[in-house]
Short mmCIF file of C-alpha atoms in Angstrom, two decimals:
data_model
loop_
_atom_site.label_atom_id
_atom_site.label_comp_id
_atom_site.label_asym_id
_atom_site.label_seq_id
_atom_site.Cartn_x
_atom_site.Cartn_y
_atom_site.Cartn_z
CA MET A 246 22.02 19.17 -5.74
CA ASP A 247 23.74 18.04 -2.53
CA ARG A 248 22.18 17.91 0.94
CA ARG A 249 23.52 21.29 1.99
CA ASP A 250 21.91 23.02 -0.99
CA PHE A 251 18.64 21.17 -0.37
CA MET A 252 18.52 22.08 3.31
CA LYS A 253 19.63 25.67 2.64
CA GLY A 254 16.89 26.11 0.05
CA SER A 255 14.27 24.52 2.29
CA MET A 256 15.22 26.67 5.26
CA ALA A 257 15.25 29.81 3.14
CA GLY A 258 11.83 28.99 1.80
CA ALA A 259 10.51 28.40 5.31
CA ALA A 260 11.97 31.70 6.47
CA LEU A 261 10.45 33.59 3.56
CA ALA A 262 7.11 31.99 4.35
CA SER A 263 7.22 33.33 7.91
CA VAL A 264 8.05 36.98 7.31
CA GLY A 265 6.45 39.79 5.39
CA GLY A 266 5.53 43.43 5.69
CA GLY A 267 2.17 45.10 5.89
CA MET A 268 -1.25 43.71 6.66
CA ALA A 269 -2.19 40.24 5.43
CA SER A 270 -5.47 38.39 5.09
CA ALA A 271 -6.25 35.27 7.11
CA ALA A 272 -5.90 33.17 3.94
CA GLU A 273 -2.44 34.64 3.26
CA ILE A 274 -1.32 33.99 6.83
CA THR A 275 -2.56 30.40 6.65
CA GLU A 276 -0.75 29.89 3.36
CA ARG A 277 2.53 31.26 4.77
CA GLN A 278 2.24 28.99 7.78
CA ARG A 279 2.08 25.87 5.65
CA PRO A 280 5.25 23.73 5.64
CA PHE A 281 7.59 24.62 2.80
CA PHE A 282 7.56 22.16 -0.10
CA SER A 283 9.30 22.31 -3.45
CA LYS A 284 8.63 19.31 -5.68
CA GLU A 285 11.58 20.24 -7.88
CA ARG A 286 13.98 20.24 -4.92
CA VAL A 287 12.62 16.93 -3.62
CA GLU A 288 13.09 15.29 -7.02
CA ALA A 289 16.65 16.64 -7.26
CA ARG A 290 17.42 15.46 -3.70
CA ASN A 291 16.13 11.97 -4.45
CA ARG A 292 18.81 11.53 -7.11
CA ASN A 293 21.48 11.99 -4.45
CA ARG A 294 20.46 9.46 -1.82
CA SER A 295 23.14 7.78 0.25
CA THR A 296 23.46 4.02 0.70
CA VAL A 297 22.29 2.92 4.16
CA VAL A 298 24.11 0.23 6.16
CA CYS A 299 22.85 -1.30 9.41
CA ARG A 300 23.39 -4.27 11.73
CA HIS A 301 20.02 -5.26 13.15
CA GLY A 302 17.61 -4.96 10.23
CA MET A 303 15.99 -2.18 8.28
CA VAL A 304 12.65 -1.25 6.78
CA CYS A 305 12.38 0.65 3.51
CA ALA A 306 9.14 2.36 2.50
CA SER A 307 7.93 5.39 0.59
CA GLN A 308 6.41 6.94 3.73
CA PRO A 309 8.32 7.49 7.02
CA LEU A 310 5.40 6.62 9.32
CA ALA A 311 4.97 3.24 7.64
CA ALA A 312 8.71 2.56 7.81
CA MET A 313 8.80 3.41 11.52
CA ALA A 314 5.85 1.10 12.15
CA GLY A 315 7.80 -1.72 10.53
CA ILE A 316 10.86 -0.93 12.64
CA ASP A 317 8.68 -1.01 15.78
CA ALA A 318 7.54 -4.50 14.76
CA LEU A 319 11.17 -5.63 14.61
CA LYS A 320 11.88 -4.03 18.00
CA ALA A 321 8.89 -5.90 19.45
CA GLY A 322 10.53 -9.20 18.50
CA GLY A 323 8.77 -9.68 15.19
CA THR A 324 10.27 -11.26 12.12
CA CYS A 325 10.93 -9.48 8.85
CA ILE A 326 7.55 -10.83 7.73
CA ASP A 327 5.83 -9.14 10.67
CA ALA A 328 7.62 -5.91 9.78
CA ALA A 329 6.61 -6.20 6.13
CA ILE A 330 2.94 -6.77 6.98
CA THR A 331 2.94 -3.94 9.51
CA CYS A 332 4.56 -1.59 7.01
CA ASN A 333 2.28 -2.63 4.14
CA ALA A 334 -0.88 -2.24 6.22
CA SER A 335 0.27 1.20 7.35
CA LEU A 336 1.00 2.23 3.77
CA GLY A 337 -2.59 1.40 2.93
CA VAL A 338 -3.57 4.22 5.30
CA VAL A 339 -0.85 6.81 4.78
CA GLU A 340 -0.39 6.23 1.02
CA PRO A 341 -3.87 5.11 -0.05
CA ALA A 342 -3.44 5.82 -3.76
CA SER A 343 -0.80 3.10 -4.07
CA ASN A 344 -1.67 0.49 -1.40
CA GLY A 345 -4.60 -0.97 0.43
CA ILE A 346 -6.75 -3.92 1.43
CA GLY A 347 -8.60 -3.61 -1.88
CA GLY A 348 -5.50 -4.61 -3.82
CA ASP A 349 -3.26 -7.58 -4.45
CA LEU A 350 -0.12 -8.87 -2.77
CA PHE A 351 3.02 -10.42 -4.19
CA ALA A 352 5.94 -11.52 -2.05
CA ILE A 353 9.39 -13.02 -2.57
CA VAL A 354 10.76 -14.31 0.73
CA TRP A 355 14.19 -15.71 1.50
CA ILE A 356 14.24 -17.88 4.63
CA GLU A 357 17.82 -18.08 5.80
CA LYS A 358 17.31 -21.07 8.12
CA GLU A 359 15.85 -23.13 5.28
CA LYS A 360 18.13 -21.68 2.61
CA LYS A 361 15.08 -21.44 0.38
CA LEU A 362 13.40 -18.75 -1.69
CA PHE A 363 9.60 -18.66 -1.58
CA GLY A 364 7.18 -16.79 -3.79
CA LEU A 365 3.58 -15.86 -3.02
CA ASN A 366 1.01 -14.78 -5.59
CA ALA A 367 -1.90 -13.35 -3.61
CA SER A 368 -3.42 -11.54 -6.55
CA GLY A 369 -7.19 -11.60 -6.75
CA ARG A 370 -9.18 -13.26 -9.48
CA SER A 371 -11.94 -11.80 -11.60
CA PRO A 372 -15.52 -12.33 -10.37
CA TYR A 373 -16.87 -15.82 -11.00
CA ASP A 374 -19.35 -14.83 -13.72
CA TRP A 375 -17.09 -12.33 -15.48
CA ASN A 376 -15.27 -13.53 -18.61
CA LEU A 377 -14.45 -12.55 -22.21
CA GLU A 378 -17.80 -13.84 -23.46
CA GLU A 379 -19.68 -11.56 -21.05
CA ALA A 380 -17.50 -8.64 -22.11
CA ALA A 381 -18.31 -9.33 -25.77
CA LYS A 382 -22.03 -9.31 -24.99
CA LEU A 383 -21.60 -5.74 -23.72
CA GLY A 384 -19.91 -4.77 -26.96
CA LEU A 385 -16.55 -4.18 -25.28
CA LYS A 386 -13.29 -4.47 -27.20
CA ASP A 387 -11.26 -3.65 -24.11
CA ILE A 388 -11.93 -3.23 -20.39
CA PRO A 389 -12.12 0.38 -19.14
CA ARG A 390 -9.41 0.83 -16.51
CA GLN A 391 -11.45 3.14 -14.27
CA SER A 392 -14.52 0.97 -14.11
CA PRO A 393 -15.97 -1.75 -11.87
CA LEU A 394 -15.49 -4.07 -14.85
CA SER A 395 -11.72 -3.98 -14.28
CA TRP A 396 -11.91 -4.87 -10.58
CA ASN A 397 -10.84 -8.20 -9.20
CA VAL A 398 -11.40 -9.90 -5.88
CA PRO A 399 -8.75 -8.39 -3.54
CA GLY A 400 -6.02 -10.79 -2.43
CA CYS A 401 -3.99 -8.58 -0.09
CA VAL A 402 -5.50 -9.63 3.23
CA SER A 403 -5.34 -13.34 2.40
CA GLY A 404 -1.66 -12.83 1.59
CA TRP A 405 -1.07 -11.16 4.95
CA LYS A 406 -2.66 -14.11 6.72
CA MET A 407 -0.67 -16.71 4.81
CA LEU A 408 2.64 -14.93 5.45
CA SER A 409 1.81 -14.27 9.10
CA ASP A 410 0.72 -17.85 9.80
CA ARG A 411 3.85 -19.34 8.26
CA TRP A 412 6.64 -16.97 9.23
CA GLY A 413 5.29 -14.37 11.63
CA LYS A 414 5.61 -14.22 15.41
CA LEU A 415 3.46 -11.26 16.42
CA GLY A 416 0.17 -12.31 14.86
CA LEU A 417 -1.88 -10.41 12.30
CA ALA A 418 -3.82 -8.38 14.88
CA LYS A 419 -0.63 -6.98 16.38
CA CYS A 420 0.73 -6.11 12.95
CA LEU A 421 -2.39 -4.10 12.14
CA GLU A 422 -2.31 -1.95 15.29
CA PRO A 423 -0.26 0.93 13.81
CA ALA A 424 -2.40 1.12 10.68
CA ILE A 425 -5.57 1.22 12.77
CA ALA A 426 -4.10 4.02 14.92
CA PHE A 427 -3.05 6.06 11.86
CA ALA A 428 -6.51 5.70 10.34
CA ARG A 429 -8.44 6.49 13.54
CA ASP A 430 -6.25 9.23 15.04
CA GLY A 431 -5.08 10.79 11.79
CA PHE A 432 -1.66 11.67 10.39
CA PRO A 433 -0.14 14.64 8.53
CA LEU A 434 -0.02 14.31 4.76
CA SER A 435 3.53 14.18 3.45
CA PRO A 436 4.59 16.29 0.41
CA ILE A 437 4.28 13.99 -2.61
CA ILE A 438 1.46 11.83 -1.25
CA SER A 439 -0.60 14.97 -0.63
CA THR A 440 -0.75 15.55 -4.39
CA HIS A 441 -2.78 12.32 -4.71
CA PHE A 442 -5.58 14.02 -2.76
CA VAL A 443 -5.94 16.84 -5.30
CA TRP A 444 -8.67 16.03 -7.82
CA PRO A 445 -12.15 17.40 -8.59
CA SER A 446 -14.62 16.13 -5.99
CA ASP A 447 -17.33 15.66 -8.60
CA MET A 448 -15.08 13.26 -10.52
CA ALA A 449 -15.67 10.59 -7.85
CA PRO A 450 -18.22 11.76 -5.24
CA HIS A 451 -18.10 8.47 -3.33
CA MET A 452 -14.33 8.81 -2.87
CA ALA A 453 -14.62 12.50 -2.06
CA LYS A 454 -16.71 11.65 1.01
CA VAL A 455 -13.64 9.90 2.43
CA TYR A 456 -10.68 11.77 0.99
CA HIS A 457 -12.21 15.27 0.89
CA PRO A 458 -13.71 15.49 4.40
CA ASP A 459 -16.17 18.35 4.85
CA ASP A 460 -15.74 19.09 1.12
CA LYS A 461 -12.14 20.18 1.75
CA ILE A 462 -9.30 19.15 -0.54
CA LEU A 463 -6.46 18.34 1.82
CA ARG A 464 -2.91 19.50 1.22
CA TYR A 465 0.59 18.92 2.55
CA GLY A 466 0.63 19.19 6.35
CA ASP A 467 -3.13 18.69 6.79
CA ILE A 468 -4.28 15.92 9.15
CA PHE A 469 -6.22 13.12 7.45
CA LYS A 470 -8.36 10.59 9.29
CA ASN A 471 -10.05 7.54 7.78
CA PRO A 472 -12.41 6.06 10.41
CA LEU A 473 -14.10 3.74 7.91
CA LEU A 474 -10.79 2.09 7.08
CA ALA A 475 -9.96 1.93 10.78
CA ASN A 476 -13.17 -0.02 11.33
CA ASN A 477 -12.37 -2.43 8.47
CA LEU A 478 -8.85 -3.06 9.73
CA SER A 479 -10.17 -3.56 13.27
CA ALA A 480 -12.59 -6.19 11.97
CA ILE A 481 -9.71 -7.99 10.24
CA ALA A 482 -7.63 -7.81 13.42
CA LYS A 483 -10.48 -9.31 15.42
CA ASP A 484 -11.86 -11.96 13.05
CA GLY A 485 -8.97 -12.59 10.68
CA ALA A 486 -8.85 -12.55 6.90
CA ALA A 487 -12.40 -13.91 6.66
CA ALA A 488 -13.86 -10.91 8.50
CA GLU A 489 -16.96 -9.35 6.93
#
């Protein structure tokens, strides 16, 4: 599928969603007003992406808002490290199923001035008192993936700080500003990421309080706010990686 077919199909779908004869219920009108989205067309389009060439730097990310935040960091005089931190922090808000301050960070950095390649392993460790012997005492032969027993101590924020201190110019607080704004003010859910919000609320009630506000399962085009995460990121911006 080329771009013309993709755009033609998208526009046709949008047009069909906006017209119709006879009386319609409020639910039907709301449904027709939703932005058009075809997962099949998106997947087909993604196999036909063009190579991008630029002169002054670029930021690649799975979510446009996060990519634009990284570009803004470059425009503000930041380094590629500043842009990467800004983008990564923003992804933790706008793509929470795949990123976040509760995860780990790995980085491979080429510093042109030094002609050196650096690697950073900011993955978290298991809790101090958790080991194979303790697992055996519980009768476990493996560690359940969706369980507190599989958690480690998050290393993402410590990785941000280390990268920012060594190669950044803007400072960690400045890099976190877009992510804080997205979390506090809200942002529209993009097509594929919106599918991560669709799961039974009773499967994880504690998560549903955040990701299903007012007991509503959000969908593509809905505005999502995460004030709790905004508060956490603000604390990190103020007090650094050691913030509580």
